[in-house]
mmCIF file of N, CA and C in Angstrom:
data_model
loop_
_atom_site.group_PDB
_atom_site.id
_atom_site.type_symbol
_atom_site.label_atom_id
_atom_site.label_comp_id
_atom_site.label_asym_id
_atom_site.label_seq_id
_atom_site.Cartn_x
_atom_site.Cartn_y
_atom_site.Cartn_z
ATOM 1 N N MET A 1 0.812 -1.192 0.000
ATOM 2 C CA MET A 1 0.000 0.000 0.000
ATOM 3 C C MET A 1 0.860 1.263 0.000
ATOM 4 N N ALA A 2 1.929 1.272 0.766
ATOM 5 C CA ALA A 2 2.816 2.441 0.818
ATOM 6 C C ALA A 2 3.452 2.703 -0.543
ATOM 7 N N GLN A 3 3.780 1.636 -1.279
ATOM 8 C CA GLN A 3 4.377 1.813 -2.604
ATOM 9 C C GLN A 3 3.391 2.480 -3.565
ATOM 10 N N LEU A 4 2.126 2.141 -3.487
ATOM 11 C CA LEU A 4 1.107 2.766 -4.318
ATOM 12 C C LEU A 4 1.017 4.253 -4.010
ATOM 13 N N GLN A 5 1.057 4.631 -2.734
ATOM 14 C CA GLN A 5 1.015 6.031 -2.353
ATOM 15 C C GLN A 5 2.257 6.767 -2.858
ATOM 16 N N LEU A 6 3.422 6.115 -2.795
ATOM 17 C CA LEU A 6 4.645 6.723 -3.283
ATOM 18 C C LEU A 6 4.534 6.991 -4.783
ATOM 19 N N ALA A 7 4.055 6.029 -5.544
ATOM 20 C CA ALA A 7 3.879 6.220 -6.984
ATOM 21 C C ALA A 7 2.892 7.348 -7.243
ATOM 22 N N SER A 8 1.861 7.413 -6.451
ATOM 23 C CA SER A 8 0.865 8.452 -6.617
ATOM 24 C C SER A 8 1.461 9.831 -6.351
ATOM 25 N N SER A 9 2.259 9.964 -5.305
ATOM 26 C CA SER A 9 2.865 11.257 -5.009
ATOM 27 C C SER A 9 3.924 11.618 -6.053
ATOM 28 N N ALA A 10 4.621 10.623 -6.589
ATOM 29 C CA ALA A 10 5.592 10.874 -7.658
ATOM 30 C C ALA A 10 4.873 11.386 -8.900
ATOM 31 N N ARG A 11 3.738 10.813 -9.188
ATOM 32 C CA ARG A 11 2.946 11.245 -10.343
ATOM 33 C C ARG A 11 2.469 12.678 -10.157
ATOM 34 N N VAL A 12 1.988 12.979 -8.973
ATOM 35 C CA VAL A 12 1.526 14.336 -8.669
ATOM 36 C C VAL A 12 2.669 15.330 -8.864
ATOM 37 N N GLU A 13 3.846 14.980 -8.409
ATOM 38 C CA GLU A 13 5.007 15.863 -8.559
ATOM 39 C C GLU A 13 5.381 16.034 -10.030
ATOM 40 N N LEU A 14 5.323 14.974 -10.817
ATOM 41 C CA LEU A 14 5.595 15.083 -12.258
ATOM 42 C C LEU A 14 4.606 16.036 -12.924
ATOM 43 N N GLU A 15 3.335 15.881 -12.609
ATOM 44 C CA GLU A 15 2.317 16.752 -13.196
ATOM 45 C C GLU A 15 2.522 18.207 -12.771
ATOM 46 N N ARG A 16 2.869 18.417 -11.511
ATOM 47 C CA ARG A 16 3.118 19.770 -11.017
ATOM 48 C C ARG A 16 4.294 20.405 -11.763
ATOM 49 N N ARG A 17 5.365 19.639 -11.929
ATOM 50 C CA ARG A 17 6.542 20.173 -12.625
ATOM 51 C C ARG A 17 6.227 20.417 -14.094
ATOM 52 N N TRP A 18 5.473 19.542 -14.718
ATOM 53 C CA TRP A 18 5.062 19.707 -16.120
ATOM 54 C C TRP A 18 4.327 21.034 -16.305
ATOM 55 N N LEU A 19 3.366 21.286 -15.450
ATOM 56 C CA LEU A 19 2.587 22.518 -15.560
ATOM 57 C C LEU A 19 3.445 23.749 -15.276
ATOM 58 N N GLU A 20 4.319 23.652 -14.318
ATOM 59 C CA GLU A 20 5.215 24.774 -14.018
ATOM 60 C C GLU A 20 6.122 25.075 -15.215
ATOM 61 N N LEU A 21 6.695 24.039 -15.799
ATOM 62 C CA LEU A 21 7.589 24.232 -16.946
ATOM 63 C C LEU A 21 6.854 24.786 -18.159
ATOM 64 N N THR A 22 5.702 24.205 -18.476
ATOM 65 C CA THR A 22 5.021 24.592 -19.715
ATOM 66 C C THR A 22 4.161 25.843 -19.589
ATOM 67 N N ARG A 23 3.716 26.154 -18.386
ATOM 68 C CA ARG A 23 2.865 27.336 -18.204
ATOM 69 C C ARG A 23 3.624 28.574 -17.730
ATOM 70 N N VAL A 24 4.765 28.363 -17.076
ATOM 71 C CA VAL A 24 5.484 29.483 -16.479
ATOM 72 C C VAL A 24 6.908 29.611 -17.023
ATOM 73 N N VAL A 25 7.710 28.585 -16.814
ATOM 74 C CA VAL A 25 9.144 28.671 -17.115
ATOM 75 C C VAL A 25 9.404 28.868 -18.605
ATOM 76 N N LEU A 26 8.913 27.974 -19.431
ATOM 77 C CA LEU A 26 9.183 28.084 -20.875
ATOM 78 C C LEU A 26 8.597 29.353 -21.487
ATOM 79 N N PRO A 27 7.328 29.698 -21.209
ATOM 80 C CA PRO A 27 6.813 30.953 -21.768
ATOM 81 C C PRO A 27 7.624 32.176 -21.340
ATOM 82 N N SER A 28 8.157 32.158 -20.123
ATOM 83 C CA SER A 28 8.937 33.310 -19.664
ATOM 84 C C SER A 28 10.275 33.434 -20.392
ATOM 85 N N LEU A 29 10.751 32.350 -20.977
ATOM 86 C CA LEU A 29 12.027 32.365 -21.700
ATOM 87 C C LEU A 29 11.861 32.611 -23.204
ATOM 88 N N ALA A 30 10.654 32.531 -23.699
ATOM 89 C CA ALA A 30 10.395 32.535 -25.145
ATOM 90 C C ALA A 30 10.948 33.756 -25.861
ATOM 91 N N ALA A 31 10.631 34.939 -25.415
ATOM 92 C CA ALA A 31 11.069 36.162 -26.103
ATOM 93 C C ALA A 31 12.590 36.304 -26.053
ATOM 94 N N GLU A 32 13.150 36.091 -24.875
ATOM 95 C CA GLU A 32 14.590 36.210 -24.675
ATOM 96 C C GLU A 32 15.378 35.264 -25.586
ATOM 97 N N ARG A 33 14.844 34.075 -25.811
ATOM 98 C CA ARG A 33 15.549 33.071 -26.613
ATOM 99 C C ARG A 33 15.135 33.059 -28.079
ATOM 100 N N GLY A 34 14.171 33.902 -28.425
ATOM 101 C CA GLY A 34 13.737 33.987 -29.816
ATOM 102 C C GLY A 34 13.036 32.740 -30.326
ATOM 103 N N TRP A 35 12.323 32.064 -29.438
ATOM 104 C CA TRP A 35 11.622 30.847 -29.838
ATOM 105 C C TRP A 35 10.426 31.167 -30.722
ATOM 106 N N PRO A 36 10.060 30.234 -31.598
ATOM 107 C CA PRO A 36 8.936 30.466 -32.508
ATOM 108 C C PRO A 36 7.565 30.360 -31.845
ATOM 109 N N VAL A 37 7.514 29.967 -30.584
ATOM 110 C CA VAL A 37 6.252 29.844 -29.843
ATOM 111 C C VAL A 37 6.409 30.499 -28.474
ATOM 112 N N SER A 38 5.272 30.876 -27.900
ATOM 113 C CA SER A 38 5.317 31.436 -26.548
ATOM 114 C C SER A 38 4.139 30.988 -25.683
ATOM 115 N N ALA A 39 3.139 30.370 -26.273
ATOM 116 C CA ALA A 39 1.950 29.948 -25.529
ATOM 117 C C ALA A 39 2.164 28.583 -24.882
ATOM 118 N N ASP A 40 1.603 28.416 -23.704
ATOM 119 C CA ASP A 40 1.782 27.168 -22.967
ATOM 120 C C ASP A 40 1.367 25.936 -23.764
ATOM 121 N N HIS A 41 0.233 26.011 -24.464
ATOM 122 C CA HIS A 41 -0.236 24.842 -25.208
ATOM 123 C C HIS A 41 0.713 24.474 -26.352
ATOM 124 N N CYS A 42 1.450 25.440 -26.876
ATOM 125 C CA CYS A 42 2.432 25.143 -27.924
ATOM 126 C C CYS A 42 3.609 24.356 -27.357
ATOM 127 N N PHE A 43 4.086 24.764 -26.191
ATOM 128 C CA PHE A 43 5.165 24.007 -25.553
ATOM 129 C C PHE A 43 4.699 22.591 -25.242
ATOM 130 N N GLN A 44 3.478 22.465 -24.775
ATOM 131 C CA GLN A 44 2.947 21.138 -24.467
ATOM 132 C C GLN A 44 2.857 20.285 -25.732
ATOM 133 N N ARG A 45 2.385 20.855 -26.819
ATOM 134 C CA ARG A 45 2.302 20.129 -28.093
ATOM 135 C C ARG A 45 3.670 19.633 -28.531
ATOM 136 N N ILE A 46 4.637 20.522 -28.533
ATOM 137 C CA ILE A 46 5.981 20.201 -29.000
ATOM 138 C C ILE A 46 6.594 19.069 -28.169
ATOM 139 N N LEU A 47 6.533 19.208 -26.870
ATOM 140 C CA LEU A 47 7.158 18.221 -25.979
ATOM 141 C C LEU A 47 6.431 16.885 -26.006
ATOM 142 N N LEU A 48 5.107 16.919 -25.991
ATOM 143 C CA LEU A 48 4.355 15.664 -26.041
ATOM 144 C C LEU A 48 4.536 14.965 -27.379
ATOM 145 N N ASP A 49 4.531 15.707 -28.478
ATOM 146 C CA ASP A 49 4.790 15.092 -29.775
ATOM 147 C C ASP A 49 6.158 14.411 -29.784
ATOM 148 N N ALA A 50 7.156 15.080 -29.220
ATOM 149 C CA ALA A 50 8.514 14.533 -29.211
ATOM 150 C C ALA A 50 8.577 13.207 -28.456
ATOM 151 N N VAL A 51 7.960 13.136 -27.289
ATOM 152 C CA VAL A 51 8.043 11.892 -26.522
ATOM 153 C C VAL A 51 7.121 10.806 -27.070
ATOM 154 N N CYS A 52 6.100 11.206 -27.818
ATOM 155 C CA CYS A 52 5.198 10.220 -28.426
ATOM 156 C C CYS A 52 5.683 9.778 -29.808
ATOM 157 N N GLY A 53 6.639 10.499 -30.379
ATOM 158 C CA GLY A 53 7.148 10.143 -31.705
ATOM 159 C C GLY A 53 6.170 10.451 -32.816
ATOM 160 N N GLY A 54 5.339 11.439 -32.621
ATOM 161 C CA GLY A 54 4.320 11.835 -33.594
ATOM 162 C C GLY A 54 3.280 12.674 -32.887
ATOM 163 N N ARG A 55 2.164 12.903 -33.569
ATOM 164 C CA ARG A 55 1.107 13.712 -32.953
ATOM 165 C C ARG A 55 0.624 13.037 -31.678
ATOM 166 N N TRP A 56 0.747 13.740 -30.565
ATOM 167 C CA TRP A 56 0.442 13.126 -29.273
ATOM 168 C C TRP A 56 -0.968 12.575 -29.215
ATOM 169 N N TYR A 57 -1.910 13.216 -29.875
ATOM 170 C CA TYR A 57 -3.300 12.769 -29.781
ATOM 171 C C TYR A 57 -3.564 11.483 -30.557
ATOM 172 N N ASP A 58 -2.577 11.016 -31.333
ATOM 173 C CA ASP A 58 -2.707 9.710 -31.974
ATOM 174 C C ASP A 58 -2.426 8.571 -30.990
ATOM 175 N N SER A 59 -1.766 8.883 -29.872
ATOM 176 C CA SER A 59 -1.453 7.838 -28.899
ATOM 177 C C SER A 59 -2.011 8.107 -27.500
ATOM 178 N N ILE A 60 -2.581 9.294 -27.298
ATOM 179 C CA ILE A 60 -3.196 9.629 -26.006
ATOM 180 C C ILE A 60 -4.616 10.092 -26.304
ATOM 181 N N ALA A 61 -5.568 9.245 -25.976
ATOM 182 C CA ALA A 61 -6.954 9.525 -26.360
ATOM 183 C C ALA A 61 -7.646 10.537 -25.449
ATOM 184 N N GLU A 62 -7.305 10.517 -24.179
ATOM 185 C CA GLU A 62 -8.027 11.351 -23.224
ATOM 186 C C GLU A 62 -7.391 12.722 -23.063
ATOM 187 N N ARG A 63 -8.170 13.653 -22.561
ATOM 188 C CA ARG A 63 -7.702 15.003 -22.279
ATOM 189 C C ARG A 63 -7.931 15.299 -20.801
ATOM 190 N N PRO A 64 -7.124 16.070 -20.152
ATOM 191 C CA PRO A 64 -5.886 16.634 -20.656
ATOM 192 C C PRO A 64 -4.803 15.555 -20.796
ATOM 193 N N ALA A 65 -3.976 15.722 -21.784
ATOM 194 C CA ALA A 65 -2.975 14.710 -22.121
ATOM 195 C C ALA A 65 -2.012 14.429 -20.979
ATOM 196 N N TYR A 66 -1.617 15.450 -20.247
ATOM 197 C CA TYR A 66 -0.629 15.228 -19.181
ATOM 198 C C TYR A 66 -1.183 14.347 -18.068
ATOM 199 N N ARG A 67 -2.489 14.283 -17.939
ATOM 200 C CA ARG A 67 -3.086 13.393 -16.934
ATOM 201 C C ARG A 67 -3.294 11.984 -17.485
ATOM 202 N N ALA A 68 -3.497 11.875 -18.790
ATOM 203 C CA ALA A 68 -3.791 10.582 -19.397
ATOM 204 C C ALA A 68 -2.540 9.824 -19.840
ATOM 205 N N ILE A 69 -1.450 10.542 -20.071
ATOM 206 C CA ILE A 69 -0.218 9.914 -20.550
ATOM 207 C C ILE A 69 0.366 9.022 -19.451
ATOM 208 N N ASP A 70 1.052 7.964 -19.860
ATOM 209 C CA ASP A 70 1.673 7.097 -18.866
ATOM 210 C C ASP A 70 2.832 7.838 -18.183
ATOM 211 N N GLU A 71 3.153 7.377 -16.999
ATOM 212 C CA GLU A 71 4.149 8.067 -16.176
ATOM 213 C C GLU A 71 5.527 8.103 -16.839
ATOM 214 N N GLN A 72 5.890 7.060 -17.553
ATOM 215 C CA GLN A 72 7.198 7.018 -18.214
ATOM 216 C C GLN A 72 7.319 8.127 -19.258
ATOM 217 N N ARG A 73 6.296 8.286 -20.088
ATOM 218 C CA ARG A 73 6.365 9.340 -21.110
ATOM 219 C C ARG A 73 6.218 10.733 -20.505
ATOM 220 N N LEU A 74 5.432 10.870 -19.444
ATOM 221 C CA LEU A 74 5.349 12.173 -18.776
ATOM 222 C C LEU A 74 6.711 12.543 -18.199
ATOM 223 N N SER A 75 7.373 11.578 -17.596
ATOM 224 C CA SER A 75 8.702 11.822 -17.060
ATOM 225 C C SER A 75 9.664 12.230 -18.175
ATOM 226 N N ALA A 76 9.586 11.552 -19.313
ATOM 227 C CA ALA A 76 10.441 11.900 -20.458
ATOM 228 C C ALA A 76 10.138 13.308 -20.958
ATOM 229 N N ALA A 77 8.870 13.693 -20.967
ATOM 230 C CA ALA A 77 8.490 15.039 -21.413
ATOM 231 C C ALA A 77 9.012 16.102 -20.453
ATOM 232 N N VAL A 78 8.944 15.829 -19.166
ATOM 233 C CA VAL A 78 9.475 16.760 -18.171
ATOM 234 C C VAL A 78 10.990 16.872 -18.332
ATOM 235 N N GLU A 79 11.656 15.745 -18.517
ATOM 236 C CA GLU A 79 13.109 15.760 -18.718
ATOM 237 C C GLU A 79 13.480 16.547 -19.970
ATOM 238 N N LEU A 80 12.728 16.366 -21.045
ATOM 239 C CA LEU A 80 12.991 17.107 -22.277
ATOM 240 C C LEU A 80 12.782 18.601 -22.060
ATOM 241 N N ALA A 81 11.739 18.958 -21.344
ATOM 242 C CA ALA A 81 11.499 20.376 -21.035
ATOM 243 C C ALA A 81 12.663 20.958 -20.242
ATOM 244 N N GLU A 82 13.170 20.194 -19.297
ATOM 245 C CA GLU A 82 14.325 20.640 -18.511
ATOM 246 C C GLU A 82 15.547 20.831 -19.410
ATOM 247 N N LEU A 83 15.727 19.949 -20.391
ATOM 248 C CA LEU A 83 16.835 20.097 -21.334
ATOM 249 C C LEU A 83 16.678 21.358 -22.180
ATOM 250 N N VAL A 84 15.460 21.663 -22.572
ATOM 251 C CA VAL A 84 15.197 22.892 -23.326
ATOM 252 C C VAL A 84 15.540 24.102 -22.462
ATOM 253 N N VAL A 85 15.090 24.104 -21.225
ATOM 254 C CA VAL A 85 15.386 25.207 -20.306
ATOM 255 C C VAL A 85 16.895 25.367 -20.151
ATOM 256 N N GLY A 86 17.600 24.255 -20.036
ATOM 257 C CA GLY A 86 19.041 24.279 -19.846
ATOM 258 C C GLY A 86 19.838 24.539 -21.112
ATOM 259 N N GLY A 87 19.151 24.693 -22.243
ATOM 260 C CA GLY A 87 19.839 24.952 -23.504
ATOM 261 C C GLY A 87 20.469 23.716 -24.126
ATOM 262 N N GLU A 88 20.090 22.540 -23.655
ATOM 263 C CA GLU A 88 20.657 21.293 -24.158
ATOM 264 C C GLU A 88 19.781 20.612 -25.206
ATOM 265 N N ALA A 89 18.600 21.142 -25.436
ATOM 266 C CA ALA A 89 17.705 20.655 -26.489
ATOM 267 C C ALA A 89 17.188 21.876 -27.235
ATOM 268 N N ASP A 90 17.076 21.758 -28.537
ATOM 269 C CA ASP A 90 16.707 22.880 -29.400
ATOM 270 C C ASP A 90 15.200 22.920 -29.618
ATOM 271 N N LEU A 91 14.544 23.874 -28.986
ATOM 272 C CA LEU A 91 13.097 23.980 -29.093
ATOM 273 C C LEU A 91 12.647 24.231 -30.522
ATOM 274 N N ALA A 92 13.368 25.056 -31.260
ATOM 275 C CA ALA A 92 12.973 25.356 -32.644
ATOM 276 C C ALA A 92 12.968 24.086 -33.495
ATOM 277 N N SER A 93 13.967 23.227 -33.314
ATOM 278 C CA SER A 93 14.014 21.965 -34.062
ATOM 279 C C SER A 93 12.889 21.032 -33.641
ATOM 280 N N LEU A 94 12.633 20.968 -32.344
ATOM 281 C CA LEU A 94 11.533 20.142 -31.857
ATOM 282 C C LEU A 94 10.200 20.642 -32.407
ATOM 283 N N ASN A 95 10.022 21.949 -32.462
ATOM 284 C CA ASN A 95 8.804 22.527 -33.022
ATOM 285 C C ASN A 95 8.673 22.196 -34.503
ATOM 286 N N ALA A 96 9.774 22.325 -35.245
ATOM 287 C CA ALA A 96 9.737 22.019 -36.678
ATOM 288 C C ALA A 96 9.324 20.567 -36.917
ATOM 289 N N GLN A 97 9.855 19.644 -36.114
ATOM 290 C CA GLN A 97 9.483 18.237 -36.249
ATOM 291 C C GLN A 97 8.014 18.034 -35.915
ATOM 292 N N SER A 98 7.550 18.667 -34.861
ATOM 293 C CA SER A 98 6.146 18.561 -34.477
ATOM 294 C C SER A 98 5.241 19.036 -35.612
ATOM 295 N N LEU A 99 5.605 20.149 -36.216
ATOM 296 C CA LEU A 99 4.797 20.681 -37.325
ATOM 297 C C LEU A 99 4.841 19.756 -38.542
ATOM 298 N N ARG A 100 5.989 19.148 -38.808
ATOM 299 C CA ARG A 100 6.075 18.193 -39.928
ATOM 300 C C ARG A 100 5.136 17.003 -39.682
ATOM 301 N N TRP A 101 5.121 16.490 -38.455
ATOM 302 C CA TRP A 101 4.218 15.382 -38.140
ATOM 303 C C TRP A 101 2.768 15.788 -38.351
ATOM 304 N N ARG A 102 2.489 17.045 -38.265
ATOM 305 C CA ARG A 102 1.125 17.563 -38.436
ATOM 306 C C ARG A 102 0.847 18.018 -39.856
ATOM 307 N N GLY A 103 1.829 17.840 -40.744
ATOM 308 C CA GLY A 103 1.648 18.213 -42.144
ATOM 309 C C GLY A 103 1.650 19.699 -42.392
ATOM 310 N N LYS A 104 2.297 20.454 -41.495
ATOM 311 C CA LYS A 104 2.327 21.914 -41.644
ATOM 312 C C LYS A 104 3.688 22.358 -42.145
ATOM 313 N N GLN A 105 3.676 23.377 -42.953
ATOM 314 C CA GLN A 105 4.910 23.956 -43.495
ATOM 315 C C GLN A 105 5.408 25.058 -42.589
ATOM 316 N N LEU A 106 6.695 25.225 -42.545
ATOM 317 C CA LEU A 106 7.283 26.327 -41.756
ATOM 318 C C LEU A 106 7.457 27.542 -42.619
#
């Protein structure tokens, strides 16, 4: 029973960090870094597409996606967001790939 509670609290922390990164941290860096997006839902799209290997809604049926996604992929999305914040992952490239998966031209 204690292990179930631990997993539950870990999940809650992942979701909290996801929302903090995509709603606050990344949007606050957008102008300074010259990113092509600045809205929270755009960061969420880009990161979720990256960890899903395509349009996130093709593999996550329920909304909101961050609650429906499995813990492993949510953790990967949070880690990727942290890499973007740290300058170790290129948001513009991730966005371009996300748009290609959606059939959109840059």
